[in-house]
Amino acid sequence: MIKTDIIIIGAGPTGLFAVFEAGLLKLKCHLIDALPQPGGQCSEIYPKKPIYDIPGFPEVLAGDLVKNLMEQIKPFDPGFTLGERAETLEKLNDGSFIVTTSRGTKHHAPIVVIAGGLGSFEPRKPPIPVIGEYEDKGVEYIIRDPEVYRDKRVVIAGGGDSALDWSIFLADVASEVSLVHRRKDFRGALDSVEKVEELSKIGKINLITEAEVVDLKGEGNLDSVVIRHKGQASDEEVKVTDHFIPLFGLSPKLGPIGDWGLEIEKNAIKVDNTYDYQTNIPGVYAIGDVNTYPGKLKLILCGFHEAAIMCQSAYQRIFPDKKYVMKYTTVSGVDGFDGSRKEAKREVVKSIN
């Protein structure tokens, strides 16, 4: 059994930053995530997309943000259980908890923090009967590494920001990009729509509207898609297609966490935002996009704030007889569990006689 001070369910940016804030309080963390690597959506869904609202970073790629957070928490030596989903929560007589994963790994701690973003995700798949046969054989629902599509022929389906943005991005990567949407109008940002139309006019994107991909073909691997145009009697087969990427969004689900007795509202966990983001189960907190409260903003920077407040409450719960005196890191420095220390250089002031 893995024992720690705080079990964090979800290794996205909010969960990772919680490790840092807990480390300043000398609290050890262990993170559980169903994904095979830390970073949550930033690593799994859009590692190459820029984020513009992280304080101190005019622009940072999602994947680089994760790398920076991993470097920041390195001195606090967090543990990770990756590729396993948190399945059950058991509260013991002493008030501590045991969290067991889908593979039977048990974790024990006095504090549990749910930082699972929007929960687990499942792609919304188009109603194409044979689509399962081509998954990982030319059909992908998430773009993880754009270089996979270098000099390939790609068909993207969708009408939202993700479909528009990736069509624009891959226009300079793939040998051919086709964007198929069942309507004339798109749901994405106006500047993205205008950029796609501009690229279509110069031949960098093959824009196909009022149409749908209705079938896939290929021996073993995908080699063509069948497109049905609105109002036309016959379908069009687009041959020599290397990749079909339907980007119809992801369906968030809380998964087993939804059966833990937590107070749920619209697929999110209700917390007390006036104090510490604790749930209706004492000792269990929820931070980041997974929680809800009046005035909630689903932003990474808000998750960072919630992590800092939560850790202060967790410390008081673990050590009710101790009073923690907060000090700025510019004054106290950062002492890692590995014996490392970071501190500001002290200026030597010489007196003049």
mmCIF file of C-alpha atoms in Angstrom:
data_model
loop_
_atom_site.group_PDB
_atom_site.id
_atom_site.type_symbol
_atom_site.label_atom_id
_atom_site.label_comp_id
_atom_site.label_asym_id
_atom_site.label_seq_id
_atom_site.Cartn_x
_atom_site.Cartn_y
_atom_site.Cartn_z
ATOM 1 C CA MET A 1 0.000 0.000 0.000
ATOM 2 C CA ILE A 2 1.244 3.461 -0.921
ATOM 3 C CA LYS A 3 1.156 5.868 2.036
ATOM 4 C CA THR A 4 1.394 9.617 1.702
ATOM 5 C CA ASP A 5 0.061 12.875 3.174
ATOM 6 C CA ILE A 6 -2.159 13.854 0.241
ATOM 7 C CA ILE A 7 -3.598 11.702 -2.521
ATOM 8 C CA ILE A 8 -4.221 13.812 -5.611
ATOM 9 C CA ILE A 9 -6.546 12.331 -8.225
ATOM 10 C CA GLY A 10 -5.649 13.963 -11.513
ATOM 11 C CA ALA A 11 -2.165 14.932 -12.701
ATOM 12 C CA GLY A 12 -3.135 17.935 -14.806
ATOM 13 C CA PRO A 13 -1.728 21.438 -14.201
ATOM 14 C CA THR A 14 -3.874 22.051 -11.096
ATOM 15 C CA GLY A 15 -2.937 18.722 -9.530
ATOM 16 C CA LEU A 16 0.745 19.269 -10.297
ATOM 17 C CA PHE A 17 0.788 22.762 -8.802
ATOM 18 C CA ALA A 18 -0.929 21.412 -5.687
ATOM 19 C CA VAL A 19 2.207 19.283 -5.179
ATOM 20 C CA PHE A 20 4.296 22.457 -5.046
ATOM 21 C CA GLU A 21 2.011 24.236 -2.586
ATOM 22 C CA ALA A 22 1.858 21.113 -0.407
ATOM 23 C CA GLY A 23 5.637 20.778 -0.555
ATOM 24 C CA LEU A 24 6.085 24.259 0.875
ATOM 25 C CA LEU A 25 4.116 22.940 3.862
ATOM 26 C CA LYS A 26 6.301 19.797 4.070
ATOM 27 C CA LEU A 27 3.409 17.627 2.908
ATOM 28 C CA LYS A 28 4.137 14.689 0.613
ATOM 29 C CA CYS A 29 1.842 13.994 -2.368
ATOM 30 C CA HIS A 30 1.043 11.028 -4.575
ATOM 31 C CA LEU A 31 -0.882 11.515 -7.827
ATOM 32 C CA ILE A 32 -3.215 9.079 -9.591
ATOM 33 C CA ASP A 33 -4.174 9.520 -13.235
ATOM 34 C CA ALA A 34 -5.795 7.294 -15.832
ATOM 35 C CA LEU A 35 -3.560 8.767 -18.524
ATOM 36 C CA PRO A 36 -0.106 7.258 -19.097
ATOM 37 C CA GLN A 37 1.709 10.562 -18.490
ATOM 38 C CA PRO A 38 1.263 13.667 -16.309
ATOM 39 C CA GLY A 39 -0.306 16.807 -17.722
ATOM 40 C CA GLY A 40 -3.974 15.948 -18.209
ATOM 41 C CA GLN A 41 -5.601 17.581 -21.238
ATOM 42 C CA CYS A 42 -2.502 19.703 -21.811
ATOM 43 C CA SER A 43 -0.454 16.583 -22.576
ATOM 44 C CA GLU A 44 -3.147 14.338 -24.016
ATOM 45 C CA ILE A 45 -5.285 16.642 -26.153
ATOM 46 C CA TYR A 46 -3.434 19.855 -27.077
ATOM 47 C CA PRO A 47 0.288 19.729 -26.109
ATOM 48 C CA LYS A 48 1.282 21.887 -29.082
ATOM 49 C CA LYS A 49 -1.398 24.550 -28.647
ATOM 50 C CA PRO A 50 -0.470 27.891 -27.051
ATOM 51 C CA ILE A 51 -2.055 29.169 -23.835
ATOM 52 C CA TYR A 52 -2.200 32.931 -23.352
ATOM 53 C CA ASP A 53 -3.632 33.434 -19.842
ATOM 54 C CA ILE A 54 -0.967 31.930 -17.566
ATOM 55 C CA PRO A 55 0.452 34.729 -15.368
ATOM 56 C CA GLY A 56 4.006 35.607 -16.319
ATOM 57 C CA PHE A 57 3.831 33.808 -19.676
ATOM 58 C CA PRO A 58 2.615 35.924 -22.609
ATOM 59 C CA GLU A 59 2.422 32.641 -24.493
ATOM 60 C CA VAL A 60 3.281 29.071 -23.491
ATOM 61 C CA LEU A 61 2.609 25.768 -25.221
ATOM 62 C CA ALA A 62 0.433 23.461 -23.140
ATOM 63 C CA GLY A 63 3.103 20.768 -23.220
ATOM 64 C CA ASP A 64 5.787 23.223 -22.101
ATOM 65 C CA LEU A 65 3.601 24.362 -19.205
ATOM 66 C CA VAL A 66 3.465 20.754 -18.024
ATOM 67 C CA LYS A 67 7.250 20.415 -18.366
ATOM 68 C CA ASN A 68 7.739 23.579 -16.295
ATOM 69 C CA LEU A 69 5.367 22.354 -13.593
ATOM 70 C CA MET A 70 7.142 18.979 -13.459
ATOM 71 C CA GLU A 71 10.449 20.798 -13.028
ATOM 72 C CA GLN A 72 8.959 23.042 -10.337
ATOM 73 C CA ILE A 73 7.701 20.111 -8.233
ATOM 74 C CA LYS A 74 10.769 17.924 -8.734
ATOM 75 C CA PRO A 75 12.319 18.896 -5.348
ATOM 76 C CA PHE A 76 9.213 17.571 -3.577
ATOM 77 C CA ASP A 77 9.601 14.081 -5.057
ATOM 78 C CA PRO A 78 5.919 13.303 -5.749
ATOM 79 C CA GLY A 79 4.813 9.751 -6.415
ATOM 80 C CA PHE A 80 2.775 8.791 -9.478
ATOM 81 C CA THR A 81 0.355 6.000 -10.263
ATOM 82 C CA LEU A 82 -0.257 6.480 -13.986
ATOM 83 C CA GLY A 83 -2.399 4.555 -16.414
ATOM 84 C CA GLU A 84 -4.785 3.600 -13.602
ATOM 85 C CA ARG A 85 -8.169 5.110 -12.814
ATOM 86 C CA ALA A 86 -9.235 5.890 -9.232
ATOM 87 C CA GLU A 87 -12.130 3.484 -8.633
ATOM 88 C CA THR A 88 -13.116 3.408 -4.960
ATOM 89 C CA LEU A 89 -12.857 5.642 -1.900
ATOM 90 C CA GLU A 90 -12.979 4.084 1.572
ATOM 91 C CA LYS A 91 -13.052 6.181 4.740
ATOM 92 C CA LEU A 92 -11.424 4.533 7.763
ATOM 93 C CA ASN A 93 -12.391 4.906 11.414
ATOM 94 C CA ASP A 94 -9.532 7.343 12.052
ATOM 95 C CA GLY A 95 -10.827 9.669 9.313
ATOM 96 C CA SER A 96 -8.152 8.760 6.765
ATOM 97 C CA PHE A 97 -8.864 7.310 3.323
ATOM 98 C CA ILE A 98 -7.910 4.439 1.060
ATOM 99 C CA VAL A 99 -8.205 5.024 -2.690
ATOM 100 C CA THR A 100 -8.034 1.916 -4.858
ATOM 101 C CA THR A 101 -7.376 2.067 -8.599
ATOM 102 C CA SER A 102 -8.678 0.055 -11.530
ATOM 103 C CA ARG A 103 -5.639 -2.230 -11.208
ATOM 104 C CA GLY A 104 -6.046 -2.754 -7.491
ATOM 105 C CA THR A 105 -3.293 -0.374 -6.358
ATOM 106 C CA LYS A 106 -4.158 0.952 -2.886
ATOM 107 C CA HIS A 107 -3.211 4.397 -1.594
ATOM 108 C CA HIS A 108 -3.621 5.594 2.005
ATOM 109 C CA ALA A 109 -3.660 9.222 3.192
ATOM 110 C CA PRO A 110 -5.478 11.569 5.586
ATOM 111 C CA ILE A 111 -6.368 13.897 2.686
ATOM 112 C CA VAL A 112 -7.811 13.213 -0.766
ATOM 113 C CA VAL A 113 -7.844 15.917 -3.434
ATOM 114 C CA ILE A 114 -9.812 15.466 -6.633
ATOM 115 C CA ALA A 115 -8.159 17.523 -9.354
ATOM 116 C CA GLY A 116 -9.408 15.508 -12.301
ATOM 117 C CA GLY A 117 -10.165 18.406 -14.635
ATOM 118 C CA LEU A 118 -13.495 17.679 -16.256
ATOM 119 C CA GLY A 119 -13.227 14.016 -15.354
ATOM 120 C CA SER A 120 -12.445 11.271 -17.838
ATOM 121 C CA PHE A 121 -13.043 11.937 -21.518
ATOM 122 C CA GLU A 122 -14.551 9.934 -24.324
ATOM 123 C CA PRO A 123 -14.503 11.226 -27.913
ATOM 124 C CA ARG A 124 -17.791 11.890 -29.633
ATOM 125 C CA LYS A 125 -17.665 9.540 -32.603
ATOM 126 C CA PRO A 126 -19.517 9.998 -35.887
ATOM 127 C CA PRO A 127 -22.169 7.352 -36.670
ATOM 128 C CA ILE A 128 -20.026 5.400 -39.136
ATOM 129 C CA PRO A 129 -20.552 1.649 -38.585
ATOM 130 C CA VAL A 130 -16.996 0.592 -39.537
ATOM 131 C CA ILE A 131 -15.133 3.375 -37.742
ATOM 132 C CA GLY A 132 -13.936 1.062 -34.949
ATOM 133 C CA GLU A 133 -12.114 -1.090 -37.489
ATOM 134 C CA TYR A 134 -9.862 1.795 -38.469
ATOM 135 C CA GLU A 135 -9.059 3.253 -35.039
ATOM 136 C CA ASP A 136 -5.264 3.612 -34.798
ATOM 137 C CA LYS A 137 -5.145 2.496 -38.438
ATOM 138 C CA GLY A 138 -5.798 5.914 -39.894
ATOM 139 C CA VAL A 139 -8.602 7.145 -37.634
ATOM 140 C CA GLU A 140 -7.681 9.333 -34.662
ATOM 141 C CA TYR A 141 -9.907 11.403 -32.390
ATOM 142 C CA ILE A 142 -7.121 13.430 -30.765
ATOM 143 C CA ILE A 143 -4.054 15.026 -32.343
ATOM 144 C CA ARG A 144 -1.143 14.381 -29.994
ATOM 145 C CA ASP A 145 1.855 14.892 -32.272
ATOM 146 C CA PRO A 146 1.319 16.970 -35.436
ATOM 147 C CA GLU A 147 4.500 15.521 -36.951
ATOM 148 C CA VAL A 148 2.645 12.228 -37.441
ATOM 149 C CA TYR A 149 0.795 14.001 -40.260
ATOM 150 C CA ARG A 150 3.885 15.394 -41.972
ATOM 151 C CA ASP A 151 3.441 15.051 -45.767
ATOM 152 C CA LYS A 152 0.237 12.989 -45.271
ATOM 153 C CA ARG A 153 -3.243 13.471 -46.721
ATOM 154 C CA VAL A 154 -5.629 14.337 -43.915
ATOM 155 C CA VAL A 155 -9.402 14.651 -43.748
ATOM 156 C CA ILE A 156 -10.752 16.499 -40.700
ATOM 157 C CA ALA A 157 -14.459 16.523 -39.843
ATOM 158 C CA GLY A 158 -16.060 19.069 -37.521
ATOM 159 C CA GLY A 159 -17.217 22.653 -37.234
ATOM 160 C CA GLY A 160 -15.856 23.882 -33.907
ATOM 161 C CA ASP A 161 -12.641 25.537 -32.743
ATOM 162 C CA SER A 162 -10.671 22.302 -32.596
ATOM 163 C CA ALA A 163 -11.476 21.331 -36.196
ATOM 164 C CA LEU A 164 -10.734 24.854 -37.434
ATOM 165 C CA ASP A 165 -7.514 25.326 -35.463
ATOM 166 C CA TRP A 166 -6.042 21.964 -36.413
ATOM 167 C CA SER A 167 -6.949 22.450 -40.068
ATOM 168 C CA ILE A 168 -5.042 25.743 -39.995
ATOM 169 C CA PHE A 169 -2.080 24.203 -38.188
ATOM 170 C CA LEU A 170 -1.839 21.102 -40.372
ATOM 171 C CA ALA A 171 -2.080 23.163 -43.557
ATOM 172 C CA ASP A 172 1.669 23.770 -43.134
ATOM 173 C CA VAL A 173 2.419 20.189 -42.102
ATOM 174 C CA ALA A 174 0.345 17.766 -44.154
ATOM 175 C CA SER A 175 0.566 17.438 -47.927
ATOM 176 C CA GLU A 176 -3.201 17.881 -48.185
ATOM 177 C CA VAL A 177 -5.871 18.932 -45.685
ATOM 178 C CA SER A 178 -9.611 18.603 -46.261
ATOM 179 C CA LEU A 179 -12.095 20.017 -43.762
ATOM 180 C CA VAL A 180 -15.609 18.549 -43.924
ATOM 181 C CA HIS A 181 -18.526 20.200 -42.111
ATOM 182 C CA ARG A 182 -22.218 19.432 -42.382
ATOM 183 C CA ARG A 183 -23.252 23.095 -42.301
ATOM 184 C CA LYS A 184 -22.192 26.277 -44.086
ATOM 185 C CA ASP A 185 -21.619 28.111 -40.806
ATOM 186 C CA PHE A 186 -18.964 27.202 -38.238
ATOM 187 C CA ARG A 187 -19.186 27.385 -34.444
ATOM 188 C CA GLY A 188 -15.604 28.508 -33.898
ATOM 189 C CA ALA A 189 -13.894 31.850 -33.405
ATOM 190 C CA LEU A 190 -14.436 34.326 -36.228
ATOM 191 C CA ASP A 191 -10.713 34.824 -36.878
ATOM 192 C CA SER A 192 -10.250 31.046 -37.228
ATOM 193 C CA VAL A 193 -13.167 30.818 -39.666
ATOM 194 C CA GLU A 194 -11.721 33.666 -41.726
ATOM 195 C CA LYS A 195 -8.276 32.038 -41.730
ATOM 196 C CA VAL A 196 -9.702 28.724 -42.968
ATOM 197 C CA GLU A 197 -11.590 30.527 -45.747
ATOM 198 C CA GLU A 198 -8.413 32.381 -46.694
ATOM 199 C CA LEU A 199 -6.392 29.145 -46.837
ATOM 200 C CA SER A 200 -9.167 27.547 -48.872
ATOM 201 C CA LYS A 201 -8.953 30.292 -51.490
ATOM 202 C CA ILE A 202 -5.218 29.761 -51.979
ATOM 203 C CA GLY A 203 -5.589 25.988 -52.128
ATOM 204 C CA LYS A 204 -4.003 25.046 -48.784
ATOM 205 C CA ILE A 205 -7.253 23.658 -47.328
ATOM 206 C CA ASN A 206 -9.925 21.799 -49.261
ATOM 207 C CA LEU A 207 -13.067 23.176 -47.590
ATOM 208 C CA ILE A 208 -16.144 20.977 -47.990
ATOM 209 C CA THR A 209 -19.338 22.266 -46.373
ATOM 210 C CA GLU A 210 -22.873 20.926 -46.253
ATOM 211 C CA ALA A 211 -21.422 17.439 -46.334
ATOM 212 C CA GLU A 212 -20.620 14.512 -44.032
ATOM 213 C CA VAL A 213 -18.209 11.594 -43.999
ATOM 214 C CA VAL A 214 -20.492 8.542 -44.051
ATOM 215 C CA ASP A 215 -18.152 5.635 -44.719
ATOM 216 C CA LEU A 216 -14.515 4.548 -44.563
ATOM 217 C CA LYS A 217 -12.654 2.122 -46.830
ATOM 218 C CA GLY A 218 -9.330 0.345 -46.880
ATOM 219 C CA GLU A 219 -7.685 -3.064 -46.620
ATOM 220 C CA GLY A 220 -6.347 -3.133 -43.073
ATOM 221 C CA ASN A 221 -5.475 0.572 -42.981
ATOM 222 C CA LEU A 222 -7.613 3.508 -44.061
ATOM 223 C CA ASP A 223 -7.123 4.604 -47.673
ATOM 224 C CA SER A 224 -10.319 6.495 -48.531
ATOM 225 C CA VAL A 225 -13.381 8.218 -47.069
ATOM 226 C CA VAL A 226 -16.860 8.496 -48.525
ATOM 227 C CA ILE A 227 -18.479 11.940 -48.396
ATOM 228 C CA ARG A 228 -22.184 12.585 -48.753
ATOM 229 C CA HIS A 229 -23.112 16.058 -50.004
ATOM 230 C CA LYS A 230 -26.408 17.632 -49.026
ATOM 231 C CA GLY A 231 -28.944 17.495 -51.821
ATOM 232 C CA GLN A 232 -26.894 15.195 -54.056
ATOM 233 C CA ALA A 233 -28.021 11.696 -55.058
ATOM 234 C CA SER A 234 -24.594 10.027 -55.143
ATOM 235 C CA ASP A 235 -21.712 9.961 -52.656
ATOM 236 C CA GLU A 236 -18.135 11.040 -53.324
ATOM 237 C CA GLU A 237 -15.186 8.803 -52.476
ATOM 238 C CA VAL A 238 -11.988 10.648 -51.569
ATOM 239 C CA LYS A 239 -9.193 8.172 -52.258
ATOM 240 C CA VAL A 240 -5.622 8.140 -50.970
ATOM 241 C CA THR A 241 -6.558 9.355 -47.512
ATOM 242 C CA ASP A 242 -3.924 8.637 -44.873
ATOM 243 C CA HIS A 243 -5.801 9.971 -41.842
ATOM 244 C CA PHE A 244 -9.391 10.733 -40.904
ATOM 245 C CA ILE A 245 -9.741 12.891 -37.790
ATOM 246 C CA PRO A 246 -13.317 13.509 -36.584
ATOM 247 C CA LEU A 247 -13.131 16.381 -34.100
ATOM 248 C CA PHE A 248 -16.622 16.492 -32.648
ATOM 249 C CA GLY A 249 -15.491 17.194 -29.114
ATOM 250 C CA LEU A 250 -15.110 15.090 -26.007
ATOM 251 C CA SER A 251 -17.760 13.947 -23.565
ATOM 252 C CA PRO A 252 -16.580 14.521 -19.978
ATOM 253 C CA LYS A 253 -17.625 11.982 -17.377
ATOM 254 C CA LEU A 254 -16.836 11.826 -13.671
ATOM 255 C CA GLY A 255 -16.628 8.035 -13.883
ATOM 256 C CA PRO A 256 -16.437 6.081 -10.600
ATOM 257 C CA ILE A 257 -15.870 9.320 -8.628
ATOM 258 C CA GLY A 258 -19.538 10.084 -9.241
ATOM 259 C CA ASP A 259 -20.449 7.128 -7.009
ATOM 260 C CA TRP A 260 -18.399 8.208 -3.982
ATOM 261 C CA GLY A 261 -21.223 10.025 -2.212
ATOM 262 C CA LEU A 262 -20.066 13.470 -3.245
ATOM 263 C CA GLU A 263 -22.557 16.237 -3.898
ATOM 264 C CA ILE A 264 -22.751 16.554 -7.681
ATOM 265 C CA GLU A 265 -24.194 19.403 -9.718
ATOM 266 C CA LYS A 266 -24.204 19.291 -13.529
ATOM 267 C CA ASN A 267 -21.414 16.710 -13.692
ATOM 268 C CA ALA A 268 -19.195 18.727 -11.313
ATOM 269 C CA ILE A 269 -18.412 18.399 -7.602
ATOM 270 C CA LYS A 270 -19.874 21.068 -5.306
ATOM 271 C CA VAL A 271 -17.407 22.624 -2.871
ATOM 272 C CA ASP A 272 -17.290 25.339 -0.233
ATOM 273 C CA ASN A 273 -15.550 28.132 -2.109
ATOM 274 C CA THR A 274 -15.827 30.559 0.782
ATOM 275 C CA TYR A 275 -13.168 28.693 2.738
ATOM 276 C CA ASP A 276 -11.162 25.811 1.322
ATOM 277 C CA TYR A 277 -12.814 23.948 -1.600
ATOM 278 C CA GLN A 278 -13.726 21.017 0.628
ATOM 279 C CA THR A 279 -16.536 18.714 -0.499
ATOM 280 C CA ASN A 280 -19.422 17.396 1.577
ATOM 281 C CA ILE A 281 -17.049 14.641 2.765
ATOM 282 C CA PRO A 282 -14.632 16.113 5.345
ATOM 283 C CA GLY A 283 -11.053 15.544 4.251
ATOM 284 C CA VAL A 284 -11.946 15.291 0.558
ATOM 285 C CA TYR A 285 -11.323 18.385 -1.563
ATOM 286 C CA ALA A 286 -12.023 19.202 -5.216
ATOM 287 C CA ILE A 287 -10.008 21.793 -7.142
ATOM 288 C CA GLY A 288 -9.783 22.883 -10.749
ATOM 289 C CA ASP A 289 -12.334 22.325 -13.482
ATOM 290 C CA VAL A 290 -13.876 19.330 -11.692
ATOM 291 C CA ASN A 291 -15.478 21.506 -8.999
ATOM 292 C CA THR A 292 -18.331 23.995 -9.025
ATOM 293 C CA TYR A 293 -19.422 26.923 -6.863
ATOM 294 C CA PRO A 294 -21.060 30.316 -7.430
ATOM 295 C CA GLY A 295 -18.850 32.429 -9.677
ATOM 296 C CA LYS A 296 -16.692 29.493 -10.780
ATOM 297 C CA LEU A 297 -14.305 30.154 -13.683
ATOM 298 C CA LYS A 298 -12.805 27.123 -15.407
ATOM 299 C CA LEU A 299 -9.332 28.532 -15.919
ATOM 300 C CA ILE A 300 -5.952 26.978 -15.119
ATOM 301 C CA LEU A 301 -4.940 30.055 -13.125
ATOM 302 C CA CYS A 302 -8.060 29.684 -10.958
ATOM 303 C CA GLY A 303 -7.117 26.058 -10.320
ATOM 304 C CA PHE A 304 -3.696 27.237 -9.110
ATOM 305 C CA HIS A 305 -5.365 29.589 -6.635
ATOM 306 C CA GLU A 306 -7.685 26.855 -5.391
ATOM 307 C CA ALA A 307 -4.708 24.525 -4.909
ATOM 308 C CA ALA A 308 -2.941 27.041 -2.669
ATOM 309 C CA ILE A 309 -6.010 27.616 -0.469
ATOM 310 C CA MET A 310 -6.766 23.896 -0.279
ATOM 311 C CA CYS A 311 -3.247 23.030 0.923
ATOM 312 C CA GLN A 312 -3.488 25.463 3.818
ATOM 313 C CA SER A 313 -6.732 23.790 4.943
ATOM 314 C CA ALA A 314 -5.259 20.304 4.459
ATOM 315 C CA TYR A 315 -2.290 21.224 6.653
ATOM 316 C CA GLN A 316 -4.579 22.371 9.468
ATOM 317 C CA ARG A 317 -6.587 19.172 9.154
ATOM 318 C CA ILE A 318 -3.487 16.970 9.385
ATOM 319 C CA PHE A 319 -1.868 19.072 12.127
ATOM 320 C CA PRO A 320 -4.750 20.665 14.081
ATOM 321 C CA ASP A 321 -2.446 21.672 16.962
ATOM 322 C CA LYS A 322 0.131 23.405 14.788
ATOM 323 C CA LYS A 323 -0.044 26.938 13.512
ATOM 324 C CA TYR A 324 1.562 27.499 10.147
ATOM 325 C CA VAL A 325 3.073 30.934 9.634
ATOM 326 C CA MET A 326 3.079 31.700 5.936
ATOM 327 C CA LYS A 327 6.265 33.161 4.522
ATOM 328 C CA TYR A 328 6.939 34.365 1.013
ATOM 329 C CA THR A 329 9.270 32.084 -0.952
ATOM 330 C CA THR A 330 11.412 35.144 -1.687
ATOM 331 C CA VAL A 331 12.122 35.239 2.070
ATOM 332 C CA SER A 332 12.049 31.583 3.142
ATOM 333 C CA GLY A 333 13.324 29.979 -0.036
ATOM 334 C CA VAL A 334 12.237 26.496 -1.121
ATOM 335 C CA ASP A 335 13.556 23.409 0.680
ATOM 336 C CA GLY A 336 13.088 20.237 -1.311
ATOM 337 C CA PHE A 337 12.546 16.787 0.168
ATOM 338 C CA ASP A 338 15.659 15.725 -1.767
ATOM 339 C CA GLY A 339 17.869 18.052 0.297
ATOM 340 C CA SER A 340 17.984 20.771 -2.344
ATOM 341 C CA ARG A 341 17.432 24.406 -1.510
ATOM 342 C CA LYS A 342 16.515 27.408 -3.612
ATOM 343 C CA GLU A 343 16.834 30.883 -2.191
ATOM 344 C CA ALA A 344 17.429 34.420 -3.299
ATOM 345 C CA LYS A 345 20.991 35.673 -3.244
ATOM 346 C CA ARG A 346 21.648 37.828 -0.231
ATOM 347 C CA GLU A 347 23.207 41.209 -0.902
ATOM 348 C CA VAL A 348 26.164 42.172 1.261
ATOM 349 C CA VAL A 349 25.794 45.712 2.547
ATOM 350 C CA LYS A 350 29.000 47.415 3.614
ATOM 351 C CA SER A 351 28.882 50.278 6.069
ATOM 352 C CA ILE A 352 30.876 53.400 5.342
ATOM 353 C CA ASN A 353 32.811 54.741 8.306
#
